[in-house]
Coordinates of C-alpha atoms in Angstrom, one line a residue:
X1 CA 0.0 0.0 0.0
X2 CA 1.1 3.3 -0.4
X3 CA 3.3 4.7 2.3
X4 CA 1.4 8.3 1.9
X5 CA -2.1 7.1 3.0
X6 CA -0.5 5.8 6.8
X7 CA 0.5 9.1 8.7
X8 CA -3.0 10.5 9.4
X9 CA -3.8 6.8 10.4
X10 CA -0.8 6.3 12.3
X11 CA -1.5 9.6 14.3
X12 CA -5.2 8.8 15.3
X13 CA -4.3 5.8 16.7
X14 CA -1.5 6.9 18.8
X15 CA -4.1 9.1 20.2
X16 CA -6.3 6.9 21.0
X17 CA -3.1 4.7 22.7
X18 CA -2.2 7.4 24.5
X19 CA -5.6 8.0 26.4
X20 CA -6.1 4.6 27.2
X21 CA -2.0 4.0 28.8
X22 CA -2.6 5.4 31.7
X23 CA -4.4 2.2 32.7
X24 CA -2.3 0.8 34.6
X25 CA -2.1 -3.1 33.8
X26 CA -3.3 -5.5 36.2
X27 CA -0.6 -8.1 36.4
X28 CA 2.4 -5.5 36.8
X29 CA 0.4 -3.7 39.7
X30 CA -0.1 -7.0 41.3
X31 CA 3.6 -7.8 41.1
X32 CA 4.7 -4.1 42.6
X33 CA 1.8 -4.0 45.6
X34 CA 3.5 -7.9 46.0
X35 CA 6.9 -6.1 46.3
X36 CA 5.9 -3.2 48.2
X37 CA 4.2 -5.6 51.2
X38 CA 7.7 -7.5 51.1
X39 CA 9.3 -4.8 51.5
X40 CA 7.4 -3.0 54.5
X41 CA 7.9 -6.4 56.5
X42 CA 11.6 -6.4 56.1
X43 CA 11.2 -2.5 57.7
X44 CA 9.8 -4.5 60.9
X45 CA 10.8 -8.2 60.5
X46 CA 12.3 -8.1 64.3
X47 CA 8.7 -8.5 66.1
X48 CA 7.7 -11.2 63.5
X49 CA 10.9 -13.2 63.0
X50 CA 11.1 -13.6 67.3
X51 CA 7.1 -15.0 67.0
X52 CA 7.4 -16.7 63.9
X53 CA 5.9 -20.3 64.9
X54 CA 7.0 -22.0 61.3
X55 CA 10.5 -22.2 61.8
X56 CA 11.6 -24.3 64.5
X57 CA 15.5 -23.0 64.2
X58 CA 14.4 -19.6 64.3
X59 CA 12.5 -19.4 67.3
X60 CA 15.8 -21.5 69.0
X61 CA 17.5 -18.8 67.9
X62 CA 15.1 -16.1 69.1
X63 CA 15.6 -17.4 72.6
X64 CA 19.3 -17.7 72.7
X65 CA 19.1 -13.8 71.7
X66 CA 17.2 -12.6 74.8
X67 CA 20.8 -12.3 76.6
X68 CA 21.9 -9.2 73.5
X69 CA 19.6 -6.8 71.9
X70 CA 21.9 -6.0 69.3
X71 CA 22.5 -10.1 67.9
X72 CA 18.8 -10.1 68.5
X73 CA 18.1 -6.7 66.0
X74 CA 20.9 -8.2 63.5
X75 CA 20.3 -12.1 63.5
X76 CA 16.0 -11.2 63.3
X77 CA 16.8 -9.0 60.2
X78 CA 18.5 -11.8 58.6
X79 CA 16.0 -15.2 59.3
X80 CA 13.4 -12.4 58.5
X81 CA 14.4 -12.0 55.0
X82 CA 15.8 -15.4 53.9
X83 CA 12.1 -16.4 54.9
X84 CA 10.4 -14.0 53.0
X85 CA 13.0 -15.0 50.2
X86 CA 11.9 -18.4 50.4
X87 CA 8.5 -17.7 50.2
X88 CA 8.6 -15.3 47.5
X89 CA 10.5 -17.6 45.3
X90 CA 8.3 -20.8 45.9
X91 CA 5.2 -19.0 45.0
X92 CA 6.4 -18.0 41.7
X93 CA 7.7 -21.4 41.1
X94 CA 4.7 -22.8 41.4
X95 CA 2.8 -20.2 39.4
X96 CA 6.0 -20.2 36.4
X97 CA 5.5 -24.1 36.2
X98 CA 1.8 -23.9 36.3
X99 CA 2.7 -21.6 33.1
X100 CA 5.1 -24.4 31.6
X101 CA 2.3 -27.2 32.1
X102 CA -0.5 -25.3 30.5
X103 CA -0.7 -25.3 26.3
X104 CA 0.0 -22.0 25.1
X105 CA -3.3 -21.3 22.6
X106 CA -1.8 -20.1 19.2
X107 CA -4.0 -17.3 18.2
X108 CA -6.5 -17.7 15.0
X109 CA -5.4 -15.0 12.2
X110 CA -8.8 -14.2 10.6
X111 CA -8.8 -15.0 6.8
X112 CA -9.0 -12.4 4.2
X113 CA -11.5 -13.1 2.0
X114 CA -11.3 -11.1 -1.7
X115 CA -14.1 -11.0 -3.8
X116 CA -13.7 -11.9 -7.5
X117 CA -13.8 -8.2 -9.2
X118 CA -16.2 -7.7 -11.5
X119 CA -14.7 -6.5 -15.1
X120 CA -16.1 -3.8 -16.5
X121 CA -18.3 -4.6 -19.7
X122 CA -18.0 -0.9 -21.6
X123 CA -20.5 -0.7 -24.6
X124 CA -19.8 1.6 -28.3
X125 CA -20.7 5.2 -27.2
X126 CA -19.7 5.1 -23.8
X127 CA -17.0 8.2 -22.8
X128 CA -14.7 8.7 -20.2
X129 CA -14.6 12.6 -19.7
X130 CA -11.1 14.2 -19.7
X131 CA -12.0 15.9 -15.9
X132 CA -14.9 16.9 -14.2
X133 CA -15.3 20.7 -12.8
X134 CA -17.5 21.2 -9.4
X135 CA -18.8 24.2 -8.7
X136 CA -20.7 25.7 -5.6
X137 CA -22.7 29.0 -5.9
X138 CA -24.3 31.7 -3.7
X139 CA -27.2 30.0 -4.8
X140 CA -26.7 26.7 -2.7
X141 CA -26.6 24.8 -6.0
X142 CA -23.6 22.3 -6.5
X143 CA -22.9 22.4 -10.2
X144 CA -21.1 19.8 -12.1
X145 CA -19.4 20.2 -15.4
X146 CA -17.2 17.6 -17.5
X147 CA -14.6 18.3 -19.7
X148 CA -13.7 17.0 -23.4
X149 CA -10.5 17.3 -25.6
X150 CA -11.1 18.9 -28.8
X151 CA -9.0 17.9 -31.9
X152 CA -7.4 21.5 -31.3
X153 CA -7.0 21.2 -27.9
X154 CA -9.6 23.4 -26.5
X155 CA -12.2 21.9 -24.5
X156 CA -15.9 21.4 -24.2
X157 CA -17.6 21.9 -21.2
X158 CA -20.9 20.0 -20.7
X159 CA -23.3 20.2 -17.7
X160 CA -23.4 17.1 -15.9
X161 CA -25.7 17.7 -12.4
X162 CA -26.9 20.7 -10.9
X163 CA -29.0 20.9 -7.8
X164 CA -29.3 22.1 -5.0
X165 CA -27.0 20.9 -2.3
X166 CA -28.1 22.7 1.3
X167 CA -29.9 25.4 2.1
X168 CA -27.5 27.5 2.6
X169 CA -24.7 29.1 0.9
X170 CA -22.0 26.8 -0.4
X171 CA -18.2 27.9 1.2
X172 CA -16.4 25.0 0.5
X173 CA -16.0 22.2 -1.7
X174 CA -13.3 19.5 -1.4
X175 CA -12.4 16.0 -3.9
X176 CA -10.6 13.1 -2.2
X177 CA -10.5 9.7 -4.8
X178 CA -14.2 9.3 -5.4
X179 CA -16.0 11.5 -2.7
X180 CA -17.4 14.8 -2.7
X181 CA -17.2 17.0 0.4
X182 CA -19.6 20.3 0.5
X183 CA -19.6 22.8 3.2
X184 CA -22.4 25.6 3.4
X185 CA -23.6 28.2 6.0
X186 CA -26.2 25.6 7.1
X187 CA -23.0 24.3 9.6
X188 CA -23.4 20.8 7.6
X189 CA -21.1 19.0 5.2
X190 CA -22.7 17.1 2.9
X191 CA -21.1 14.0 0.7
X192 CA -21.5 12.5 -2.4
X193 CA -20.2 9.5 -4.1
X194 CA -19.4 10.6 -7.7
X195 CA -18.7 7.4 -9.3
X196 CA -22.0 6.1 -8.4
X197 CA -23.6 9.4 -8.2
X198 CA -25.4 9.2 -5.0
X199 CA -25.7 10.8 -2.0
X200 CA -24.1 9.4 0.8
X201 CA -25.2 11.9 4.3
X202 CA -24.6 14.9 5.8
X203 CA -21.8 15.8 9.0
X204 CA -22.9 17.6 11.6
X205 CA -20.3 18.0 14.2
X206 CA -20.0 22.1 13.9
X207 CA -21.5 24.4 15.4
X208 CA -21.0 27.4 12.7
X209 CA -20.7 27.9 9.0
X210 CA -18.1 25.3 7.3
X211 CA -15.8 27.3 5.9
X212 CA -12.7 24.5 4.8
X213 CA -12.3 21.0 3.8
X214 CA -9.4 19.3 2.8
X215 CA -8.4 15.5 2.0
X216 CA -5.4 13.6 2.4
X217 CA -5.3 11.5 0.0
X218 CA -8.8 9.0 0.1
X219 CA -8.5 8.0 3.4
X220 CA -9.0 11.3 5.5
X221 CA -10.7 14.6 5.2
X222 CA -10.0 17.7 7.8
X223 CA -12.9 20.3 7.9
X224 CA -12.8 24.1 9.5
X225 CA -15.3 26.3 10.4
X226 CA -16.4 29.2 12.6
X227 CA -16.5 27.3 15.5
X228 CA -12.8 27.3 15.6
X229 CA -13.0 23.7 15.3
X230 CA -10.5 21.0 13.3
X231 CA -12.4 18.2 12.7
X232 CA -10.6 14.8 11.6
X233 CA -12.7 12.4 9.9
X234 CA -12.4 9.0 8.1
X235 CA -13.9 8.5 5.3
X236 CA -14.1 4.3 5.6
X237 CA -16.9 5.3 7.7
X238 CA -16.9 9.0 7.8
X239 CA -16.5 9.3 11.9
X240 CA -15.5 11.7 13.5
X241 CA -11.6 10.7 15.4
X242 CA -10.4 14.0 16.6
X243 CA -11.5 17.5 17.1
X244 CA -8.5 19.8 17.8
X245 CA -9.2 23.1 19.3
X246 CA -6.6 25.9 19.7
X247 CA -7.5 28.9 17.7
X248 CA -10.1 31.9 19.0
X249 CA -12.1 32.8 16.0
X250 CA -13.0 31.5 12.6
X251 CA -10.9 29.0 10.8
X252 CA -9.9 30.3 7.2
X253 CA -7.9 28.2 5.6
X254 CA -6.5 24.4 6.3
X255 CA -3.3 23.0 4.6
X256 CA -1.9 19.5 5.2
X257 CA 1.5 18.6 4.2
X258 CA 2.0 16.6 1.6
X259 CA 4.3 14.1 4.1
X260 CA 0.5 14.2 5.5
X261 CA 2.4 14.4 9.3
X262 CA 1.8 18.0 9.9
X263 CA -0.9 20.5 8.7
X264 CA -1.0 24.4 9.0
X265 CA -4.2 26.3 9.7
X266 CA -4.7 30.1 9.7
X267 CA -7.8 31.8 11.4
X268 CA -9.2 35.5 12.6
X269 CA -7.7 35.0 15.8
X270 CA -4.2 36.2 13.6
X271 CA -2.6 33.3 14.1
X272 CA -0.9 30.1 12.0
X273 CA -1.0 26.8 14.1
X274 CA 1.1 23.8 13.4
X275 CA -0.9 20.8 14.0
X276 CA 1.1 17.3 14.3
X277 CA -1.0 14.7 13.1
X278 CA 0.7 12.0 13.9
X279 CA -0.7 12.9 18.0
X280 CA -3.4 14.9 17.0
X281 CA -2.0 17.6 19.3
X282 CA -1.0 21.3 18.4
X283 CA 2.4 21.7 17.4
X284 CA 2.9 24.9 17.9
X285 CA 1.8 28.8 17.6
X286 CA 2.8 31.9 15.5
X287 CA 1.2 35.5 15.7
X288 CA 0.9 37.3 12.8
X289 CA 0.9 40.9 11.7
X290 CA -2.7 40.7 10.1
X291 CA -5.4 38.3 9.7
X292 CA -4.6 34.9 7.5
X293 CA -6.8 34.3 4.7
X294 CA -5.3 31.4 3.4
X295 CA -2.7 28.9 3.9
X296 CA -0.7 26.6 0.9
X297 CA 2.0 24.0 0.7
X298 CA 4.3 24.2 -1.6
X299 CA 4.6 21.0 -3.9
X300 CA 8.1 19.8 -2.5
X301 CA 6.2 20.7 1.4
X302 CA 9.9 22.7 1.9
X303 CA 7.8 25.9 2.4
X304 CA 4.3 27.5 2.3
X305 CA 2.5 30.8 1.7
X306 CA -0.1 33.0 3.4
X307 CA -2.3 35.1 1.9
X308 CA -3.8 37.9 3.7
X309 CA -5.9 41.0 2.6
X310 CA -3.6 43.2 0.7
X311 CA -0.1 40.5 0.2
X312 CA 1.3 37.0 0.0
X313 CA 4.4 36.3 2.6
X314 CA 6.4 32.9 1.6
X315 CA 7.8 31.4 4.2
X316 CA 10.4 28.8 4.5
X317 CA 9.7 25.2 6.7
X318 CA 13.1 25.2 8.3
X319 CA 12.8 28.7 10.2
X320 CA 9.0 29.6 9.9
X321 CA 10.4 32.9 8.9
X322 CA 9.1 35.1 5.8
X323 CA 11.6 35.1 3.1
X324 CA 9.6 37.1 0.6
X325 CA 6.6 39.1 0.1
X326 CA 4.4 39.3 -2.7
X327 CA 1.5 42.9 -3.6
X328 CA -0.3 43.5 -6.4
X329 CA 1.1 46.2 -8.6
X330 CA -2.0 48.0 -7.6
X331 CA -3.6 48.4 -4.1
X332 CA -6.4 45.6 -4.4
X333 CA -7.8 42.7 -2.3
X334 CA -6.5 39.3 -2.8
X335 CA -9.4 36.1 -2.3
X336 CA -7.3 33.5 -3.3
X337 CA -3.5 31.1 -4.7
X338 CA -2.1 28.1 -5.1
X339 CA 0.9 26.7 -6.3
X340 CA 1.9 25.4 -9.8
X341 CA 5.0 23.4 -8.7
X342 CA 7.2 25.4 -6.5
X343 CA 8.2 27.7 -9.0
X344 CA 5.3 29.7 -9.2
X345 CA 2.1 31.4 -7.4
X346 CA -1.2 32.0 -9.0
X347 CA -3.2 34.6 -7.0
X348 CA -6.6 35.6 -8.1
X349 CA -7.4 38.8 -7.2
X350 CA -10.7 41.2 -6.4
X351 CA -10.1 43.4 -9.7
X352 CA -11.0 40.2 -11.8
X353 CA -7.6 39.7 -12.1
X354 CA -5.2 36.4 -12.2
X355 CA -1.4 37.0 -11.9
X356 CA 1.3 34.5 -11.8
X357 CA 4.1 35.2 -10.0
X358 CA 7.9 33.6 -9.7
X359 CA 8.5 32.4 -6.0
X360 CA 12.1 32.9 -6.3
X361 CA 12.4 36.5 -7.1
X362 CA 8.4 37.6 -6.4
X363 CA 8.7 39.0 -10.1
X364 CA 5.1 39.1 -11.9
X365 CA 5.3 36.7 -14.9
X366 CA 1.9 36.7 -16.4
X367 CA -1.0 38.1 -15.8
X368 CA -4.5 36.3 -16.5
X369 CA -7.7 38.6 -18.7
X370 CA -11.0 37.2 -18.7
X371 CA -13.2 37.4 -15.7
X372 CA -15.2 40.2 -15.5
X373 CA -16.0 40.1 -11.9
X374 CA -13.8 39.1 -8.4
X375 CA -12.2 35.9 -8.9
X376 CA -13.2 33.5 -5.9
X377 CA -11.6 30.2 -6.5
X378 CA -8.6 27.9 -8.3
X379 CA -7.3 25.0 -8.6
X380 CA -5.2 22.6 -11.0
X381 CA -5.0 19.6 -12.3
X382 CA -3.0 17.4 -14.8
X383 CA -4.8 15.3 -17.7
X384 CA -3.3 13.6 -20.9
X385 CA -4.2 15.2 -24.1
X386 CA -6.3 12.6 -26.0
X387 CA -9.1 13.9 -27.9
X388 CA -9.3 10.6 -29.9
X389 CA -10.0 8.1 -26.9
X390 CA -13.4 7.1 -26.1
X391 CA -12.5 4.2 -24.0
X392 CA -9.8 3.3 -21.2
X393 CA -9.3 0.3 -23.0
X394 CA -7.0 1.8 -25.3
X395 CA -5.5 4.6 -23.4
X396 CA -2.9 2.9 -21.0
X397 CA -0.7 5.9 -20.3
X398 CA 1.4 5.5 -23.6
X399 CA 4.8 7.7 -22.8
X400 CA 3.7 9.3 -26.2
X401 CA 1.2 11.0 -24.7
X402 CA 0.7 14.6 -24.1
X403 CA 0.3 15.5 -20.4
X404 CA -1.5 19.0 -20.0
X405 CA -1.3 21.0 -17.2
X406 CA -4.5 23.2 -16.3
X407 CA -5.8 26.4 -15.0
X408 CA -9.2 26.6 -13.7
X409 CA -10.5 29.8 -12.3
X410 CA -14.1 31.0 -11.1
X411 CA -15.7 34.3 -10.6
X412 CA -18.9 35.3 -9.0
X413 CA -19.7 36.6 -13.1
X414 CA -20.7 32.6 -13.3
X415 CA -18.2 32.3 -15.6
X416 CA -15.8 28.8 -15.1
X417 CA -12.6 29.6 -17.7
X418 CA -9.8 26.6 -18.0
X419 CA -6.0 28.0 -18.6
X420 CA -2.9 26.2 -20.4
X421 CA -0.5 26.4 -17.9
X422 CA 2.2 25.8 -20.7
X423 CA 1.0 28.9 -22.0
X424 CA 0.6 31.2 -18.6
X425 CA 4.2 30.3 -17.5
X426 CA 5.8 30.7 -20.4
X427 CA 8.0 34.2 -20.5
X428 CA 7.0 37.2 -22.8
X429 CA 8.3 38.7 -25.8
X430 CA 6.3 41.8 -25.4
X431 CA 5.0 43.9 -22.7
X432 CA 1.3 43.0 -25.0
X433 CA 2.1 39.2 -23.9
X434 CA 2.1 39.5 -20.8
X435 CA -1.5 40.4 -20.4
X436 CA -2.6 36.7 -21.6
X437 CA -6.8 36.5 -22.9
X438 CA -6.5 33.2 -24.1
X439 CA -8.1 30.8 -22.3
X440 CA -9.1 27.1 -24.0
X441 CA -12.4 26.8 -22.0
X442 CA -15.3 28.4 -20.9
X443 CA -18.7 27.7 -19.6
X444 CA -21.1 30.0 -17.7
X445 CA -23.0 29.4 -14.9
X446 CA -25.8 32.4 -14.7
X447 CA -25.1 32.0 -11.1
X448 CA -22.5 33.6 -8.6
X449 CA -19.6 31.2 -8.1
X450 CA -18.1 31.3 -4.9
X451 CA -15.7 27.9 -4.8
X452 CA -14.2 25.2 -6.9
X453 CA -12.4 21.3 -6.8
X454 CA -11.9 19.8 -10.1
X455 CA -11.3 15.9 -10.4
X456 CA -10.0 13.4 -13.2
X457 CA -12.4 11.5 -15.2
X458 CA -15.4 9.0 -14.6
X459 CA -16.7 6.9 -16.7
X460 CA -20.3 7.5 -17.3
X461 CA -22.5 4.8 -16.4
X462 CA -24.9 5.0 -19.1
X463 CA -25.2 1.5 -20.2
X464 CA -22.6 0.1 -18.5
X465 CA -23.1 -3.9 -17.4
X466 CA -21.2 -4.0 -14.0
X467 CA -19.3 -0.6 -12.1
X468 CA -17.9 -0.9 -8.9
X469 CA -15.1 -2.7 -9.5
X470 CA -12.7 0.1 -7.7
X471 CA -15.4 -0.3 -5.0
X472 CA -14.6 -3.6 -4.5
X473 CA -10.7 -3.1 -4.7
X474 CA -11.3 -0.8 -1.9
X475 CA -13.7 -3.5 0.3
X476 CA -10.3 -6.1 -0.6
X477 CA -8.2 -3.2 1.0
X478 CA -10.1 -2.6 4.0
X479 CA -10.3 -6.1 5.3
X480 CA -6.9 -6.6 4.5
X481 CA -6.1 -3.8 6.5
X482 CA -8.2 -4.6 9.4
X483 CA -6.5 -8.3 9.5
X484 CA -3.7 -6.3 9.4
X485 CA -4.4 -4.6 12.4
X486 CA -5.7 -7.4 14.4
X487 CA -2.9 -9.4 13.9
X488 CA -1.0 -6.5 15.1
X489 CA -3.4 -5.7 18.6
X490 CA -2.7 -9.7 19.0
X491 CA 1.1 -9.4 19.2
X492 CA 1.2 -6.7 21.0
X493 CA -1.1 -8.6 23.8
X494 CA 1.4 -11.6 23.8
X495 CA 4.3 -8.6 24.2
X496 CA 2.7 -7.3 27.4
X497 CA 2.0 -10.8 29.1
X498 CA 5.6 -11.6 28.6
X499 CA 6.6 -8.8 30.2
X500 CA 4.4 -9.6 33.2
X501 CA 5.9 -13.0 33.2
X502 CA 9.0 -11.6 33.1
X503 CA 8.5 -9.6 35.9
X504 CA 6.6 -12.5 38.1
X505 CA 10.0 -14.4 37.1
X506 CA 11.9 -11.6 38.8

């Protein structure tokens, strides 16, 4: 399995070690209150070694005694203890060969039982989409968009779903493998399984508008909101393993580290926090001069960005210290970034603007025309260029292949525009250049946009005989991993009662 999808795992399961250690275990306390009372006669074994009516050579002793209180002090330490020696020692004889007799029961590994996966039977017509686009609006509607390769290479964008998700206004929308994570002003999350298109629930365990998700990988998904609450969930069975508290006001922005051991979280209480997820603990606290509106990780995870109202400050892991700062050539709000490897920084800005900036000098390198209103949202993603393919069965991930980078942006003008990153990055020839209109895709909305997560494709399951084949991968995985774990709760059982043996031996 892949080493990635462990550390969030890991950590919520130290935790919940850690709150159950300080039970003490039964056998070890036995042996120490065993010692202790050994111990506390040897402190006044002169009374009981003069009256003690099982040794016959003792209590001749004892007698001879009366005529020296100091050979009787000295020679009742000494019988004292070589009793309570022999005593001790034939008592956990008994008890080591009552051990030795008995049959050690081997314990039963449960089976892991795979289920034959289905293959997929994909008739003529059928399409895989290129990428699907998710949208959430002002509007509370969650709108769904897929994406098709042109022969030259624009794309088409084609409503898939739109309807209307809560009852509030949608903040936050988050993609991790095949679920769908919404967060609105209604305080609930809602999810949604995309390959089978179906709703799955909602999460209710904020108290305030959601106002971030994130996933690591499949396997976990961390949610803010203005209850100043982290949430950690799992998304085998979407409960609820940690809530860490720390900051005083409204949770912006969430970033986890792509190591997925550590995660970074800005609020309105002018703060950044350093969470450590392997404890599920706060790592640590830094003030800051104004009020985080969002937090990224760079690509490589060796440094990060915060965006706040009016500049970007890059920062570097090793030092937490700000080695470069980032303004708009004009005085204008910033909403949002995020980084396109760790060479650049694509900030969208409140004058409709998107500019691309280099990391290593802060020098503007392009700047993106084409929304007319505030742009609220980005992301990227990276897709192979095949406008010919209309089934997986003959795309493989030939090395031929074209792999595109992309750009997408969203306003609240309802407009959804897709970028060439090849393009933006590229340097210009002429100061004309470097205000770039092109854009390969474009679909409006008629509604106000106000967030964005964009996925790889799905095959659409129009006619298709069997899906749910990854489903069942995923079932294989999970009761592999749970034998995995039992088998691990087992030997560390057998470690602790050898220990106690060990100490009974002692």
């Amino acid at each position: 399995m892949d080493k990635t999808k462990k550390p969030l795992k890991s950590a919520l399961k130290k935790t919940v070690v850690s709150t159950t250690a300080t039970k003490p275990n039964v056998k070890t306390a036995g042996v120490k209150r065993k010692h202790a009372s050994a111990a506390n006669n040897n402190n006044n074994n002169t009374t009981t070694t003069k009256n003690n009516p099982k040794s016959g050579h003792d209590n001749k002793r004892s007698k001879v005694q009366t005529n020296s209180n100091s050979n009787k002090q000295s020679t009742g330490n000494t019988s004292k203890a070589q009793n309570g020696a022999g005593k001790k020692k034939n008592v956990n004889t008994s008890a080591f060969n009552a051990k030795k007799s008995a049959p050690t029961p081997t314990p039963v590994k449960k089976p892991v039982i795979k289920k034959p996966k289905k293959e997929e039977v994909i008739p003529e017509g059928a399409t895989l989409e290129d990428f699907r686009i998710i949208a959430g609006t002002y509007e509370n509607i969650l709108y769904g968009i897929d994406a098709y390769w042109n022969e030259d290479m624009t794309l088409r964008l084609s409503p898939i779903f739109i309807f209307a998700a809560h009852i509030g206004c949608i903040k936050a929308l988050a993609i991790g493998g095949h679920f769908l994570a919404s967060g609105s002003t209604d305080e609930k999350i809602q999810l949604y399984d995309l390959k089978r298109r179906k709703e799955l629930g909602a999460l209710l365990q904020h108290q305030g508008t959601i106002t971030t998700l994130t996933f690591h990988n499949k396997t976990h998904m961390l949610s803010g909101s203005d209850d100043g609450k982290i949430c950690v969930w799992r998304t085998k069975d979407w409960e609820c393993l940690k809530i860490m508290k720390g900051h005083q006001g409204s949770i912006h922005s969430i970033a986890i580290h792509p190591t997925g051991k550590i995660a970074l979280s800005v609020s309105a209480d002018r703060s950044v926090r350093l969470w450590n997820l392997l404890l599920g603990k706060q790592a640590s606290t830094t003030r800051l001069q104004g009020e985080g509106l969002k937090v990224v990780w760079s690509p490589s995870g060796t440094g990060y960005s915060i965006m706040f109202d009016q500049e970007v400050g890059i920062y570097d892991m090793a030092t937490a210290k700000c080695v470069r700062t980032i303004k708009p050539p004009r005085k204008t709000r910033l909403n949002t970034m995020i980084y396109y490897k760790d060479d650049y920084l694509v900030v969208g800005y409140e004058d409709k603007m998107i500019r691309v900036y280099n990391t290593a000098t802060g020098d503007l390198v392009k700047t993106l025309v084409g929304h007319a209103s505030r742009v609220k949202a980005l992301d990227l993603i990276t897709v192979p260029y095949t406008p010919e393919e209309t089934s997986n069965k003959e795309f493989v991930g030939r090395p031929e292949t074209k792999m595109m980078d992309l750009l997408t942006s969203v306003s609240t003008d309802g407009t959804i525009l897709v970028w060439n990153l090849e393009d933006v990055v590229s340097p210009a020839s002429t100061p004309e250049e470097s205000n770039m209109k092109t854009f390969i895709g474009e679909h409006k909305t008629d509604m106000r946009v106000t967030c964005l997560s964009v996925q790889k494709g799905i095959w659409k399951n129009v006619g298709v005989e069997s899906v749910g084949t990854a489903g069942e991968e995923e079932e294989d995985e999970d009761q592999i991993e749970a034998a995995k774990e039992s088998e691990e709760e087992e030997e560390e059982e057998k470690k602790d009662e050898d220990e106690d043996d060990s100490e009974d031996d002692e």
